Structures are given as C-alpha cells and as structure tokens.
Tab-separated table of C-alpha atoms in Angstrom:
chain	number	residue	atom	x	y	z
Q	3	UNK	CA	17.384	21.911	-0.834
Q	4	UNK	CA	13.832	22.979	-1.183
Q	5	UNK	CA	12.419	22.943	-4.584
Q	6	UNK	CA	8.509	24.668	-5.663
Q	7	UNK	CA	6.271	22.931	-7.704
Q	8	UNK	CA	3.150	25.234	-8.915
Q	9	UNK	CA	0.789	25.293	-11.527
Q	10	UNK	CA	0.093	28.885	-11.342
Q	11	UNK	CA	4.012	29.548	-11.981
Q	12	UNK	CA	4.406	31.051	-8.534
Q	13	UNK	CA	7.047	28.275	-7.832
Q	14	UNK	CA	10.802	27.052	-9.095
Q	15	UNK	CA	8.358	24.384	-11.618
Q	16	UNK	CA	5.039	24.264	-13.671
Q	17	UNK	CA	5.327	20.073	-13.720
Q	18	UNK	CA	6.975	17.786	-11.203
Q	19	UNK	CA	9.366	16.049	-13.970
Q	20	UNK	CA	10.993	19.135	-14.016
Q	21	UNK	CA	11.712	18.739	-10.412
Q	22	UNK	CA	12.652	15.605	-9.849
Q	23	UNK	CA	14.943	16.185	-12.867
Q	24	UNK	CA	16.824	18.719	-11.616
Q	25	UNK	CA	17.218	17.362	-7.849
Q	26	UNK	CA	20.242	16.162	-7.407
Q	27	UNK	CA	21.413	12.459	-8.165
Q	28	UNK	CA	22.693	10.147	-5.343
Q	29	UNK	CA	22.583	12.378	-2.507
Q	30	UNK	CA	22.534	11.155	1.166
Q	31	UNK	CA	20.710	14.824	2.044
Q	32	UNK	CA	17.173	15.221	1.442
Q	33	UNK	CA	16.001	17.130	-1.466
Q	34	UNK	CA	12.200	18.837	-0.907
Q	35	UNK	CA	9.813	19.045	-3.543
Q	36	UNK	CA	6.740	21.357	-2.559
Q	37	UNK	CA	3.676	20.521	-4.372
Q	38	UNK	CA	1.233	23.244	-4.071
Q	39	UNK	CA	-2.299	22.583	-4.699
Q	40	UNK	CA	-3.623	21.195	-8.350
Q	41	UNK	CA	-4.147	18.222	-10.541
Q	42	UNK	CA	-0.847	17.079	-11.971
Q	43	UNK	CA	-1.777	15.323	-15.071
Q	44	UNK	CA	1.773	13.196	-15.172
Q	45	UNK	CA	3.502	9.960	-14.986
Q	46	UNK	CA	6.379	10.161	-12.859
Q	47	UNK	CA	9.157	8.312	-12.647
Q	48	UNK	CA	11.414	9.055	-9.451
Q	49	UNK	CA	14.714	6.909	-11.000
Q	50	UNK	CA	17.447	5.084	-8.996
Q	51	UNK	CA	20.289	8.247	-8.414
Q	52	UNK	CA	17.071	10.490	-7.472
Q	53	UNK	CA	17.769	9.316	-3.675
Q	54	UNK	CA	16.102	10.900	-0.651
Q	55	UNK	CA	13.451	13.019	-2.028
Q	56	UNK	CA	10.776	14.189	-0.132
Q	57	UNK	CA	7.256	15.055	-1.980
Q	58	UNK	CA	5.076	17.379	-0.048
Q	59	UNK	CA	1.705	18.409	-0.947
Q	60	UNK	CA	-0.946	20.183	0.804
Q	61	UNK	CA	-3.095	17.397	1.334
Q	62	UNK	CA	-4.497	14.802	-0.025
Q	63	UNK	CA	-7.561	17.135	-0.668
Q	64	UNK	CA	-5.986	19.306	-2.664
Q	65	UNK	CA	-2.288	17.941	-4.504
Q	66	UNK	CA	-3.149	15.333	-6.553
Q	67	UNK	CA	-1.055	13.075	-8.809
Q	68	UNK	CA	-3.822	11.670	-11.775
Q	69	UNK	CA	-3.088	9.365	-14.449
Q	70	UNK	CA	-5.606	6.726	-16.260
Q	71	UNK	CA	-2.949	4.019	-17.669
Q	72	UNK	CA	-3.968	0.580	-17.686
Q	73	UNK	CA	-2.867	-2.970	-18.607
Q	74	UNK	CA	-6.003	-2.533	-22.118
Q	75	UNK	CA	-3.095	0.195	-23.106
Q	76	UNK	CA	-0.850	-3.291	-23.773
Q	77	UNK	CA	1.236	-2.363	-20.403
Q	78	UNK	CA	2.596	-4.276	-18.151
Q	79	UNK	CA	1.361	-3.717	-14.786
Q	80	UNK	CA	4.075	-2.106	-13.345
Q	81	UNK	CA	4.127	0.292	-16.393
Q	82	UNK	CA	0.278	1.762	-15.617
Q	83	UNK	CA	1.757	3.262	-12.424
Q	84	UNK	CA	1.331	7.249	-12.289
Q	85	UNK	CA	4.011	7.277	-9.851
Q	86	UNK	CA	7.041	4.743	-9.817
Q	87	UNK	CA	9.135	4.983	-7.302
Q	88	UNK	CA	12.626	3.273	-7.657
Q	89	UNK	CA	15.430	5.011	-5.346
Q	90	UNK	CA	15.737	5.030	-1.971
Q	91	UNK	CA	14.694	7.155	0.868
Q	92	UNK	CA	11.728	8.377	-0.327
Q	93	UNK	CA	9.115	9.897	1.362
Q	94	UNK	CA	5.196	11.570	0.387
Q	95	UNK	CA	3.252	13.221	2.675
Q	96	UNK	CA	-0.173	14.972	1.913
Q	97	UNK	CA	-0.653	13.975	-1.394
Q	98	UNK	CA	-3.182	11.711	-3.459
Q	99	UNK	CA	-1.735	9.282	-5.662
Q	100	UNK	CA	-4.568	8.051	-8.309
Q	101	UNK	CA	-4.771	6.379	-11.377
Q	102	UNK	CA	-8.374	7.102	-13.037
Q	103	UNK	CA	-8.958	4.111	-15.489
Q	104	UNK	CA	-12.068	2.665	-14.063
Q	105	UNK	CA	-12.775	-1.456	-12.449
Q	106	UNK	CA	-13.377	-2.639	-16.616
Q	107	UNK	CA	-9.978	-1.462	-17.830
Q	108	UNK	CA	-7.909	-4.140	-15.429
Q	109	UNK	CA	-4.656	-3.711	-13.916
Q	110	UNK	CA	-4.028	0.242	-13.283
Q	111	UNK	CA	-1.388	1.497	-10.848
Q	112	UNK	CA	-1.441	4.683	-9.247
Q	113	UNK	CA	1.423	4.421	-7.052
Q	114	UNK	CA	4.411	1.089	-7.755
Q	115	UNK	CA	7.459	2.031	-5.144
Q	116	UNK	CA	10.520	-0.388	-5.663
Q	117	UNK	CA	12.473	1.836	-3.324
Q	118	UNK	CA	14.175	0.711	0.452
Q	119	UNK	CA	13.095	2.469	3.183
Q	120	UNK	CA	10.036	4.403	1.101
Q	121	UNK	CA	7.715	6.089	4.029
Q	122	UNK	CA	4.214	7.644	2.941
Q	123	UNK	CA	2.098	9.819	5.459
Q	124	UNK	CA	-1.011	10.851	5.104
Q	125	UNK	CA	-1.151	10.275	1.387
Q	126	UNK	CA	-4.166	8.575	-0.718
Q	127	UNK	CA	-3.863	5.685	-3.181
Q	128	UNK	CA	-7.076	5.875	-5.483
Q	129	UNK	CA	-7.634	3.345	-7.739
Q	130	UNK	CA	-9.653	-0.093	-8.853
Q	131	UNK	CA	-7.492	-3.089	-9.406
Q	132	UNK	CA	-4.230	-3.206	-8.352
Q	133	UNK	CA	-4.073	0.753	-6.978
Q	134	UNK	CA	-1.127	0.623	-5.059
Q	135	UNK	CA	2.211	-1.695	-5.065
Q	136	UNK	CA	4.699	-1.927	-2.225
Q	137	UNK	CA	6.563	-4.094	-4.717
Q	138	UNK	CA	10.441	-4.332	-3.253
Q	139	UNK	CA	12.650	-3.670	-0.138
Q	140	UNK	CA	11.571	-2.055	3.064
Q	141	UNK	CA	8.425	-0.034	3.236
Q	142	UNK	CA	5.794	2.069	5.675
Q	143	UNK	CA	2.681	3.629	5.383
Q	144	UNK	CA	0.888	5.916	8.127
Q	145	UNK	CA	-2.409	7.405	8.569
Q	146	UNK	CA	-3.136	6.856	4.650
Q	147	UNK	CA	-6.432	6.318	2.701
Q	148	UNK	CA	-6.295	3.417	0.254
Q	149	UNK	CA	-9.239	2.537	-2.124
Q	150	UNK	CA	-9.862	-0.231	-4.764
Q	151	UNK	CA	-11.430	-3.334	-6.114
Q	152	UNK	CA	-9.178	-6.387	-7.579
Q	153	UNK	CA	-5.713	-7.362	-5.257
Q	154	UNK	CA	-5.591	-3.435	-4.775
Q	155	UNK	CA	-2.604	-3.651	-2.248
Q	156	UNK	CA	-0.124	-5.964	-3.908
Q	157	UNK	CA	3.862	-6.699	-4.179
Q	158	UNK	CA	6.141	-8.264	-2.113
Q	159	UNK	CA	8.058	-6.119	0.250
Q	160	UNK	CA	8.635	-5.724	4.182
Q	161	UNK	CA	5.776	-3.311	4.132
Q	162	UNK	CA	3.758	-2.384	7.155
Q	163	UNK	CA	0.724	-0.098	7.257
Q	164	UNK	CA	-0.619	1.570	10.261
Q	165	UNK	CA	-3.603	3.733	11.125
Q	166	UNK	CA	-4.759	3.291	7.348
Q	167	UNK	CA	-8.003	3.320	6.079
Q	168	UNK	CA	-8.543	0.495	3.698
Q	169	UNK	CA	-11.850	1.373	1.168
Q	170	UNK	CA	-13.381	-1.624	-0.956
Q	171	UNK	CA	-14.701	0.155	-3.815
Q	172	UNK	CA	-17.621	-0.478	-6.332
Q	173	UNK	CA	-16.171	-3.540	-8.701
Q	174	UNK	CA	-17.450	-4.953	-12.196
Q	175	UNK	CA	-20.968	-7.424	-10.969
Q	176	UNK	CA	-18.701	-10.759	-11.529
Q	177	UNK	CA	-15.697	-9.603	-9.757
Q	178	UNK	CA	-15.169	-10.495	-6.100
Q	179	UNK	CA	-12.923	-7.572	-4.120
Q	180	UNK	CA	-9.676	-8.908	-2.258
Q	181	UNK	CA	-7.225	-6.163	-0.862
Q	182	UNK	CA	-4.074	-7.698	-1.010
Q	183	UNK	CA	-2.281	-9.992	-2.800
Q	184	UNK	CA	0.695	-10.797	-1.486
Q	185	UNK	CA	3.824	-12.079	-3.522
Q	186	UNK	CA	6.559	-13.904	-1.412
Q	187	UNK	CA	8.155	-17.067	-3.257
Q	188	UNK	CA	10.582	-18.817	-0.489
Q	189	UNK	CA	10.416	-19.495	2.977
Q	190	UNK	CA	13.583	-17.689	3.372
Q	191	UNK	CA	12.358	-14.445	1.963
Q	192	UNK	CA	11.707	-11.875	5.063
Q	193	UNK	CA	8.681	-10.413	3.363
Q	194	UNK	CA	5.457	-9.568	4.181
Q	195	UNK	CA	2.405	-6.882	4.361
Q	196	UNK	CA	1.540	-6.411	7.599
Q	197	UNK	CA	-1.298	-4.236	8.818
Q	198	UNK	CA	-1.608	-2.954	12.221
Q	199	UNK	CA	-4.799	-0.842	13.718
Q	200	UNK	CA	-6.064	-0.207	10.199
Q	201	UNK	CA	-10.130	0.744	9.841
Q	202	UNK	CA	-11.100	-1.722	6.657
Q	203	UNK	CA	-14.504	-0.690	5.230
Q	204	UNK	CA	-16.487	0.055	1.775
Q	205	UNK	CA	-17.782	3.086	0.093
Q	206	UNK	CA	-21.298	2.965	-0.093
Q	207	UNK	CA	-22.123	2.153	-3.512
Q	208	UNK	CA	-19.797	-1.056	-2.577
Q	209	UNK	CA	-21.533	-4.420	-4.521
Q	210	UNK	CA	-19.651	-7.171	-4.328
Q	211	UNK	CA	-17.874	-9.685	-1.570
Q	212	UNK	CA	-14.745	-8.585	-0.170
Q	213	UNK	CA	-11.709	-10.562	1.480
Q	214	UNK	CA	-9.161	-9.642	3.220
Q	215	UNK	CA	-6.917	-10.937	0.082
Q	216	UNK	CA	-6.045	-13.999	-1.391
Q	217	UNK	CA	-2.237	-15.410	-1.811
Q	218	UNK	CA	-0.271	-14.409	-4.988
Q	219	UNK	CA	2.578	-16.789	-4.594
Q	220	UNK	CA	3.527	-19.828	-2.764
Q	221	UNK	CA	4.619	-18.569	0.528
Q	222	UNK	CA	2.426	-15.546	0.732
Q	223	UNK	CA	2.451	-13.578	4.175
Q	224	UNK	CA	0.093	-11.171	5.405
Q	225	UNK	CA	-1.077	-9.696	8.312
Q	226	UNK	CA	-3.854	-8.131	9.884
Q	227	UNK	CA	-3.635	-7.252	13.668
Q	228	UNK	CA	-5.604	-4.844	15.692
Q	229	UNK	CA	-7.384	-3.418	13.153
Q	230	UNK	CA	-11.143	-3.024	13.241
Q	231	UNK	CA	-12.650	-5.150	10.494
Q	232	UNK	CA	-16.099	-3.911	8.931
Q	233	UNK	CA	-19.266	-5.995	8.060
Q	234	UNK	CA	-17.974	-5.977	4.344
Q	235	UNK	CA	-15.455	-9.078	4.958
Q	236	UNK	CA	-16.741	-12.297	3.816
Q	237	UNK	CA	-16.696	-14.606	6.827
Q	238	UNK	CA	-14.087	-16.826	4.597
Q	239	UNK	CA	-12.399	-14.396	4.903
Q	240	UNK	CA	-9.283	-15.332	2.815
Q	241	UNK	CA	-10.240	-16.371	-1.234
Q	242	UNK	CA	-8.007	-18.795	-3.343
Q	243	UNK	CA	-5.463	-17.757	-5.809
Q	244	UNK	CA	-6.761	-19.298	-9.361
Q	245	UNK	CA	-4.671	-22.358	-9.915
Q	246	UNK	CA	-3.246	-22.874	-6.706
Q	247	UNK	CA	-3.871	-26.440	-5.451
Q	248	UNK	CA	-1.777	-26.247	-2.087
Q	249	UNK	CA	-1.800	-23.672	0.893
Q	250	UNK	CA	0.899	-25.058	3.105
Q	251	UNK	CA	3.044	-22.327	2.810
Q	252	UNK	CA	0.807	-19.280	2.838
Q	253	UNK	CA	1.145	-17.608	5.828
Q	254	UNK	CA	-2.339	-15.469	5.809
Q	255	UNK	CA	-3.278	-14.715	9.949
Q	256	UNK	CA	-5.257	-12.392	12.392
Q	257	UNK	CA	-4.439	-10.794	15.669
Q	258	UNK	CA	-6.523	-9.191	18.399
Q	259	UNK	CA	-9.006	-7.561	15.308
Q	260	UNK	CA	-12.480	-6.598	16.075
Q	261	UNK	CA	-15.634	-5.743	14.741
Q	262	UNK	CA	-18.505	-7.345	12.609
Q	263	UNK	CA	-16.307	-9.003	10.057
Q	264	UNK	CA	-13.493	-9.903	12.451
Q	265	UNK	CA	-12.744	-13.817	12.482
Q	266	UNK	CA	-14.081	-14.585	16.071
Q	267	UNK	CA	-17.508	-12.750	14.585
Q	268	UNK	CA	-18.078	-15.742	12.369
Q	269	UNK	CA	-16.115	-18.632	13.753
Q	270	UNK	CA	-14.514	-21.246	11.806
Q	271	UNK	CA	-15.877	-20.037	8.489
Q	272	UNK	CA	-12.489	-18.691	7.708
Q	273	UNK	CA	-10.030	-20.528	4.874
Q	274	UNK	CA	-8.791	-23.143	6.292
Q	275	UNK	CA	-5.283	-22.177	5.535
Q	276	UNK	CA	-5.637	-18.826	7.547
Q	277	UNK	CA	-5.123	-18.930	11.344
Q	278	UNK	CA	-5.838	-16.622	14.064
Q	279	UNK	CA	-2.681	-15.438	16.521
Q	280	UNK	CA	-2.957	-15.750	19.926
Q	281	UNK	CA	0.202	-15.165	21.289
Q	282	UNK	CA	1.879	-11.881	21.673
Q	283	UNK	CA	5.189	-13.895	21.031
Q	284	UNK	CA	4.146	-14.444	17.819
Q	285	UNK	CA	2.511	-11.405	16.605
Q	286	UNK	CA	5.214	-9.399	17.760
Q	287	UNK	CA	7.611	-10.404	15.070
Q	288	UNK	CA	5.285	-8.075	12.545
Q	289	UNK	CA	5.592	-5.038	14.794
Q	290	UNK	CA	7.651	-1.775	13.118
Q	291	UNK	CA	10.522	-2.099	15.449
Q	292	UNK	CA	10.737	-6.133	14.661
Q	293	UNK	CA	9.806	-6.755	11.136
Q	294	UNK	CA	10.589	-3.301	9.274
Q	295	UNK	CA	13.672	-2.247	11.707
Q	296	UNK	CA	11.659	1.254	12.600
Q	297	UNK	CA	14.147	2.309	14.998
Q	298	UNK	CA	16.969	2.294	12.430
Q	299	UNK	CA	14.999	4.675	9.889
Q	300	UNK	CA	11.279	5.415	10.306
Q	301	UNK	CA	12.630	7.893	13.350
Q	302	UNK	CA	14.490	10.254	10.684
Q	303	UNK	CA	11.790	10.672	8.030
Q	304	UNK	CA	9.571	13.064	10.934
Q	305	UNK	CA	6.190	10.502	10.768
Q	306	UNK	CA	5.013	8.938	13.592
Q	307	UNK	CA	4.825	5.572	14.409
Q	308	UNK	CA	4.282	2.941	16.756
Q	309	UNK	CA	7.370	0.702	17.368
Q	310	UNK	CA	5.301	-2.057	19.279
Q	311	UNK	CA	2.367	-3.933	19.890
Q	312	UNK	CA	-0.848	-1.736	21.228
C-alpha cells in the first residue's frame, strides 16, 4: 500500500497524521507514505499497531518535518520530539527531521524512535540539545546528516550509524558541545551507539569545545571507529557526566579514526576512562552484522550497508 502525502492536495493527504492514521494497524507488509516536497508543521506520533511504515520524502532538501517544542514548554524530553517513533519496522528515507527551538530553550527533540529494527537513510536530524534519540531496541542510521549542541545523539539502544555526518553546532557561550550521551545501566544490557566511518565536524559559526560525548549512565557504551575526526574535538576527548564520581564501567573507546582531533593526534590527553582499540577482535563485536544482527533485517529495508569491518 502506497499512500500520498501533499500540501498542494495533489495527493491521498494534506497532513501526515492523516496518513499514518489511516495505514493499517499491525501489519507485517509495508505500508508507504510519500511525502512530497514542503514544510510539515506537525508533531507526529507513529503509535505501536502502526508497524512497518515506510516515510519517503524527496530529500532532505526539500520534505521537512518542523516543530519547535521544548522542555521551557514544561515537557518532558521525550514529549518535545516532532517525530516519535514507537512501532516497529520503521523506516525514513530523504527526509529532514527538525525541531526549531533554539540552544537557550534546553532539551528539544526532533526525532525520539522507541521502535525495533527502525532504519533511517539519508535523512537529517536538525536540532540543538538533545536533536535526535535512538532511545530503545535495535536501530541503524546510513548516510544521514545530524546537527546539534548539548548530548545531541542520546538514548540507549543497539544503534549503529554509518557514513553519517555528525555537525557541532553554535551553543549558548557557557555550554560545552558533547554528541552523545549514552544511557546503558547494567553490564548485561547489549546496548550501545556505535559509529562507524562517520565525518564529525562543526558549522562554521561553531564557538564552543566539543567532545565526542560524555556517559549518561553507569555502564555507558559508545563507539567511534573509522571515522575521520575533525580539529573541533577537544583532545580530552570524552567530558564527565555531572555527579558521577566513578568511570569503571563506562565503556567510551576509539578504533582505527583519523584526522586532527583523532586520539593518536594528541596522545594521552584523552579521559582516562576512554581507551583506544587495537585489536580487530575486539572492535569487531560493534560491526552491523555482530552487534545490530544486519543480516537478519537491515538486508530487507533496501539501504545499504556494510556488514563488517573496513
């Protein structure tokens, strides 16, 4: 099923509540929602029974999802999101996600997905603090353009990004930027964000310092792997969660990066809790096919991927 969403009126929908509402509930067969080109001023919430939709725009250029909640509103954070995404199987390609409150207004979500085996290609997540939120289950994002200030890629799925473009954006003067914030609680949880031959840089009017992240929770995992890192990283490069007095769980490492703010640029000025990887062995547990299963699902949503290590 193949449903048209246009503002012009040329399609089956004006708005894309109506489109998700009338997709079917629970099905195991993808439902299409075309997204022609326009600024969709709406909140959308794609509920549990909406299974396996499929958003397509026609680019990020040109379909955009905008909305400006924010945690001054008295929200919670995951209630700021423009898009929530709660059901499985769904997929967005060529479409910006953004949420327009501004770095002073706090916590502002454009995109929140809670949904197992969510895929996103060549979609943008524009935002300040807290843009985008891989919160739950299994997730992957390909050949997308992320941008924000404050813990701007945060939750705690099995998420794994590759070919992104990560953007540190222009933050209030006292504010340092960290990208991710990452949320695991137990050792026995098998979550993690994992990035693998992203590009992470700043816009030009970036003004503050920048880390790679800092961890949210006690046993916080992330990864960055051959991905080029630009001057913009702090040679820390990993900043301390407010509060948090011990580090011996957080799981925060490096493989095979390069460039001017890669951890062999400034050696031994990183956190001391962060490590680099040497050995394949071990960074090989993070790749699609090991930590997010790729072969099982990624294969059937039509986006490419690599199932290995470079």
């Amino acid at each position: 099923m193949t449903l048209i969403v246009s503002k012009d009126g040329r399609g089956n929908f004006k708005t894309i509540a109506e489109a998700v509402a009338t997709a079917p509930n629970n099905s195991p067969q993808r439902t299409v929602i075309e997204i022609k080109k326009g600024v969709y001023y709406e909140n959308i919430i794609v509920s549990k029974e909406k299974t396996n939709l499929c958003f397509v725009g026609d680019g990020m250029n040109f379909t955009i999802i905008s909305g400006h909640k924010n945690a001054n509103m008295s929200l919670r954070t995951w209630q700021t999101a423009t898009v929530q995404i709660r059901a499985a199987g769904f997929i967005a390609k060529y479409i910006t996600f953004e949420n327009t409150a501004g770095p002073e207004m706090q916590q502002a979500v454009a995109l929140s997905s809670h949904g197992h085996h969510s895929a996103f290609y060549r979609c943008r997540f524009s935002g300040y603090q807290d843009t985008l939120n891989p919160q739950y289950y299994t997730q992957f994002y390909r050949e997308c353009k992320i941008y924000g200030t404050v813990d701007f890629i945060f939750g705690n799925a099995k998420v794994l990004f590759q070919n992104c473009r990560i953007y540190a954006c222009k933050a209030l003067p006292e504010q340092s930027n960290t990208i991710t914030a990452q949320g695991r609680e137990a050792a026995n949880e098998d979550t993690g964000t994992v990035m693998q031959n992203c590009n992470f840089s700043g816009t030009d009017d970036l003004n503050v310092k920048t880390y790679l992240g800092r961890p949210w929770k006690s046993h916080s995992r992330t990864v960055i792997m051959q991905s080029l890192l630009e001057k913009l990283i702090d040679p820390k490069g990993w900043l301390e969660w407010p509060g948090v007095k011990t580090f011996d769980n957080v799981y925060d490492v490096e493989f095979d990066n390069h460039g001017p703010g890669a951890a062999l640029s400034y050696k031994n000025q990183r956190a001391n809790w962060s490590h680099i990887i040497y050995d394949r062995a071990e960074a090989v547990k993070f790749t699609a096919r090991n930590f997010i299963d790729s072969e099982n699902w990624i294969k059937s949503t039509g986006i490419p991927y690599y199932p290995d290590l470079l």
